[in-house]
Coordinates of C-alpha atoms and ligand atoms in Angstrom, one line a residue:
X1 CA 105.0 -76.7 160.7
X2 CA 105.4 -73.1 161.0
X3 CA 103.7 -71.8 164.1
X4 CA 102.1 -68.5 163.2
X5 CA 101.8 -65.8 165.8
X6 CA 98.9 -63.5 166.4
X7 CA 99.5 -59.8 167.1
X8 CA 98.8 -60.4 170.8
X9 CA 101.5 -63.0 170.8
X10 CA 104.0 -60.9 168.9
X11 CA 103.3 -58.2 171.4
X12 CA 104.5 -60.7 174.1
X13 CA 107.6 -61.6 172.2
X14 CA 108.3 -57.7 171.8
X15 CA 108.1 -57.4 175.5
X16 CA 110.7 -60.1 176.0
X17 CA 112.7 -58.3 173.1
X18 CA 112.6 -55.1 174.7
X19 CA 114.3 -56.6 178.0
X20 CA 116.8 -58.3 175.6
X21 CA 117.6 -54.9 173.9
X22 CA 117.9 -53.0 177.2
X23 CA 120.2 -55.7 178.5
X24 CA 122.5 -55.5 175.4
X25 CA 122.6 -51.7 175.9
X26 CA 123.9 -52.2 179.5
X27 CA 126.4 -54.8 178.3
X28 CA 127.7 -52.3 176.0
X29 CA 128.6 -50.1 178.8
X30 CA 130.3 -52.9 180.7
X31 CA 132.5 -54.4 178.2
X32 CA 136.1 -53.2 178.7
X33 CA 139.7 -54.7 178.8
X34 CA 140.0 -56.7 182.3
X35 CA 136.1 -57.6 182.6
X36 CA 135.4 -61.2 182.3
X37 CA 132.6 -62.8 180.3
X38 CA 131.8 -64.7 183.5
X39 CA 130.9 -61.4 185.1
X40 CA 128.8 -60.3 182.0
X41 CA 126.9 -63.7 182.3
X42 CA 126.3 -62.9 186.0
X43 CA 125.2 -59.5 185.3
X44 CA 122.5 -60.7 182.8
X45 CA 121.3 -63.3 185.1
X46 CA 120.7 -60.5 187.5
X47 CA 119.3 -58.0 185.0
X48 CA 116.6 -60.4 183.7
X49 CA 115.6 -61.4 187.2
X50 CA 115.1 -57.7 188.1
X51 CA 112.8 -57.4 185.0
X52 CA 110.9 -60.6 185.8
X53 CA 112.5 -62.6 182.9
X54 CA 114.6 -65.7 182.8
X55 CA 117.6 -66.8 180.6
X56 CA 116.3 -69.4 178.4
X57 CA 119.7 -70.7 177.2
X58 CA 120.6 -71.8 180.9
X59 CA 119.5 -75.6 180.9
X60 CA 118.8 -75.7 177.2
X61 CA 120.3 -79.1 176.0
X62 CA 122.6 -79.1 179.0
X63 CA 124.0 -75.6 178.3
X64 CA 125.0 -74.2 181.7
X65 CA 125.0 -70.5 181.2
X66 CA 122.6 -67.4 180.5
X67 CA 124.6 -66.3 177.7
X68 CA 127.0 -67.6 175.1
X69 CA 130.3 -65.5 174.9
X70 CA 132.3 -66.0 171.7
X71 CA 135.7 -64.2 171.6
X72 CA 137.7 -63.4 168.4
X73 CA 137.9 -66.7 166.3
X74 CA 135.1 -68.4 168.2
X75 CA 132.1 -68.4 165.9
X76 CA 129.3 -69.0 168.5
X77 CA 128.2 -70.9 171.5
X78 CA 131.5 -69.9 173.5
X79 CA 131.3 -70.4 177.3
X80 CA 131.3 -67.4 179.7
X81 CA 134.9 -67.6 181.2
X82 CA 136.8 -66.1 184.2
X83 CA 139.6 -65.0 181.8
X84 CA 139.7 -61.3 181.4
X85 CA 138.8 -59.7 177.9
X86 CA 141.9 -58.0 176.5
X87 CA 142.4 -54.8 174.5
X88 CA 141.7 -55.5 170.8
X89 CA 139.4 -58.4 171.4
X90 CA 135.8 -58.7 169.8
X91 CA 133.1 -60.6 171.7
X92 CA 129.7 -61.6 170.6
X93 CA 127.3 -62.1 173.5
X94 CA 124.1 -64.2 172.5
X95 CA 121.1 -64.8 174.7
X96 CA 117.5 -65.8 174.7
X97 CA 115.0 -64.0 177.0
X98 CA 112.0 -65.8 178.5
X99 CA 109.1 -63.5 179.6
X100 CA 105.9 -65.3 180.6
X101 CA 106.7 -68.0 178.3
X102 CA 107.4 -66.0 175.2
X103 CA 110.9 -65.9 173.8
X104 CA 113.2 -63.3 172.1
X105 CA 116.7 -64.0 170.8
X106 CA 119.6 -61.4 170.0
X107 CA 123.4 -61.6 169.6
X108 CA 125.6 -58.5 169.4
X109 CA 129.4 -58.3 168.6
X110 CA 131.3 -55.9 170.8
X111 CA 134.8 -54.3 170.6
X112 CA 137.0 -54.5 173.7
X113 CA 139.0 -51.3 174.0
X114 CA 140.7 -50.3 170.7
X115 CA 140.4 -52.7 168.1
X116 CA 142.1 -53.1 164.6
X117 CA 140.6 -51.8 161.6
X118 CA 140.2 -55.4 160.4
X119 CA 138.0 -56.3 163.5
X120 CA 136.1 -53.0 163.2
X121 CA 135.3 -53.7 159.6
X122 CA 134.1 -57.1 160.2
X123 CA 131.7 -56.0 162.8
X124 CA 130.3 -53.3 160.6
X125 CA 129.9 -55.6 157.6
X126 CA 128.3 -58.2 159.7
X127 CA 125.7 -55.9 161.2
X128 CA 124.9 -54.4 157.9
X129 CA 124.5 -57.9 156.4
X130 CA 122.0 -58.8 159.1
X131 CA 119.8 -55.6 158.1
X132 CA 120.3 -56.5 154.5
X133 CA 118.6 -60.0 155.3
X134 CA 115.9 -58.2 157.5
X135 CA 115.0 -55.8 154.5
X136 CA 114.0 -58.9 152.6
X137 CA 111.7 -60.2 155.2
X138 CA 108.4 -59.0 153.6
X139 CA 105.2 -60.9 153.0
X140 CA 105.4 -62.7 149.6
X141 CA 109.3 -63.2 149.6
X142 CA 110.8 -66.5 150.6
X143 CA 113.5 -67.5 153.1
X144 CA 116.0 -67.8 150.4
X145 CA 115.6 -64.2 149.6
X146 CA 116.7 -63.2 153.2
X147 CA 119.6 -65.9 152.8
X148 CA 120.7 -64.7 149.6
X149 CA 120.7 -61.0 150.4
X150 CA 123.2 -61.7 153.5
X151 CA 125.5 -63.9 151.5
X152 CA 125.9 -61.4 148.4
X153 CA 126.5 -58.5 150.7
X154 CA 129.2 -60.4 152.8
X155 CA 130.9 -62.0 150.0
X156 CA 131.2 -58.8 147.8
X157 CA 133.0 -57.4 150.7
X158 CA 135.4 -60.3 150.9
X159 CA 133.9 -62.0 154.0
X160 CA 132.7 -65.6 154.3
X161 CA 129.3 -66.6 155.8
X162 CA 129.3 -69.5 158.3
X163 CA 127.1 -72.5 157.0
X164 CA 126.8 -74.7 160.1
X165 CA 124.6 -72.3 162.3
X166 CA 121.5 -70.6 160.9
X167 CA 118.6 -68.7 162.0
X168 CA 115.3 -70.1 163.1
X169 CA 111.5 -69.6 163.7
X170 CA 111.0 -68.7 167.4
X171 CA 108.0 -68.6 169.8
X172 CA 107.3 -70.4 173.0
X173 CA 110.2 -72.7 171.8
X174 CA 113.9 -71.5 171.0
X175 CA 114.1 -73.3 167.7
X176 CA 111.0 -73.6 165.6
X177 CA 110.5 -74.1 161.7
X178 CA 111.5 -72.7 159.4
X179 CA 115.3 -72.8 159.2
X180 CA 116.8 -69.5 158.0
X181 CA 120.2 -70.0 156.4
X182 CA 122.4 -67.0 155.8
X183 CA 123.6 -68.3 152.4
X184 CA 122.1 -69.8 149.3
X185 CA 120.0 -68.9 146.2
X186 CA 117.2 -66.5 146.2
X187 CA 113.5 -67.4 145.4
X188 CA 113.8 -70.7 147.4
X189 CA 112.2 -72.0 150.6
X190 CA 109.0 -71.2 152.7
X191 CA 107.0 -68.1 151.5
X192 CA 106.9 -65.2 154.1
X193 CA 103.7 -64.8 155.7
X194 CA 102.2 -62.3 158.3
X195 CA 102.6 -63.8 161.6
X196 CA 105.9 -65.6 161.2
X197 CA 108.7 -64.9 163.8
X198 CA 112.3 -65.6 162.8
X199 CA 115.7 -64.9 163.8
X200 CA 118.2 -63.5 161.4
X201 CA 121.6 -64.1 162.8
X202 CA 124.5 -64.2 160.4
X203 CA 128.1 -65.0 161.5
X204 CA 130.8 -63.7 159.1
X205 CA 134.4 -64.8 159.1
X206 CA 137.4 -62.8 157.8
X207 CA 138.8 -66.1 156.4
X208 CA 137.0 -69.2 155.2
X209 CA 133.5 -70.1 156.4
X210 CA 134.3 -73.5 157.9
X211 CA 134.0 -74.0 161.5
X212 CA 134.6 -76.9 164.0
X213 CA 133.3 -77.6 167.5
X214 CA 135.7 -78.1 170.2
X215 CA 135.8 -81.0 172.7
X216 CA 133.5 -79.3 175.1
X217 CA 130.8 -80.1 172.6
X218 CA 129.7 -76.3 172.1
X219 CA 132.4 -73.9 171.3
X220 CA 132.6 -73.3 167.5
X221 CA 135.7 -71.9 166.0
X222 CA 136.8 -70.9 162.6
X223 CA 139.0 -73.6 161.1
X224 CA 141.5 -71.1 159.9
X225 CA 141.7 -69.3 163.2
X226 CA 140.3 -66.0 161.5
X227 CA 138.0 -63.7 163.3
X228 CA 134.3 -64.3 163.3
X229 CA 131.4 -61.8 164.3
X230 CA 127.8 -62.2 164.6
X231 CA 124.6 -60.1 164.9
X232 CA 121.1 -61.4 165.6
X233 CA 117.6 -59.8 165.9
X234 CA 114.3 -61.6 166.3
X235 CA 112.0 -60.2 163.8
X236 CA 108.2 -60.5 163.1
X237 CA 106.7 -60.7 159.6
X238 CA 103.9 -58.1 159.3
X239 CA 101.8 -56.8 156.6
X240 CA 103.6 -53.4 157.1
X241 CA 107.0 -55.1 156.6
X242 CA 109.5 -56.7 159.2
X243 CA 109.4 -55.5 162.8
X244 CA 112.5 -55.8 164.8
X245 CA 111.4 -57.3 168.3
X246 CA 114.9 -56.9 169.8
X247 CA 115.5 -53.4 168.4
X248 CA 118.1 -51.4 170.6
X249 CA 117.0 -48.1 168.7
X250 CA 120.7 -47.9 167.5
X251 CA 121.2 -45.9 164.5
X252 CA 121.7 -47.8 161.1
Ligands
MF3_301 N1 120.7 -68.0 170.9 C1 121.2 -69.1 170.0 C2 120.6 -69.0 168.8 O1 120.8 -67.8 168.2 C3 121.2 -70.5 170.6 C4 122.1 -70.7 171.6 S1 122.4 -72.3 171.9 C5 122.1 -72.6 173.5 O2 120.0 -69.8 168.2 F1 122.4 -73.7 173.9 F2 123.0 -71.7 174.3 F3 121.1 -72.1 174.0
CO302 CO1 120.8 -66.2 169.6

């Protein structure tokens, strides 16, 4: 069952999303060679607390941290670590913010110092692919229209789209119906209606799409060791089109 949200509920999720967006903007300033993702995680906890919000991922299915921090070939769900980030790394910070029981979810990939052209291009195409998907999130379209737009955009540019991890509905729960794959045929899946709130969160790899999960039960890595990036927004479907609830006001 897809739980539709009223405009008032969407406003509450937007309030959570605003805090999350502000948090990402602060993270962007902090990321540098020598900084650890452990420190970023600590910063996030403190930042959310100051804003009266809580990190929903902490304690979710036994996950122990406020953020996921996925470096280079880590696709998603990496643990924050006390190991310093190095010049040339890319790192995705993903988090879910809870404000008064309503959630917002957003991941962002960051460059550490000077990165290779290959890494910079991956980030750019991954971010754009997310917006290509979001553009399709209009009343009357289907979930598959979002999925397909992302896959076509990514594959035309030589990247692969991760299959194992997908977007989702979100509200008072982190993972609600419907599922939002980032690949697949257009014109399939549930029809988009006013009041749906979804995440669009493509993970793109430089090499193949296959990922595996490490023995810690969480960390997902590319099978071929190639670089992986991810961008994620929480969006509301409205009669005026998709509204990004975690918008950082970045140019696009
Ligand atoms: N934020 C993730 C998502 O995009 C979920 C992270 S899994 C958790 O769906 F266990 F860390 F919460
Ligand atoms: Co997320």
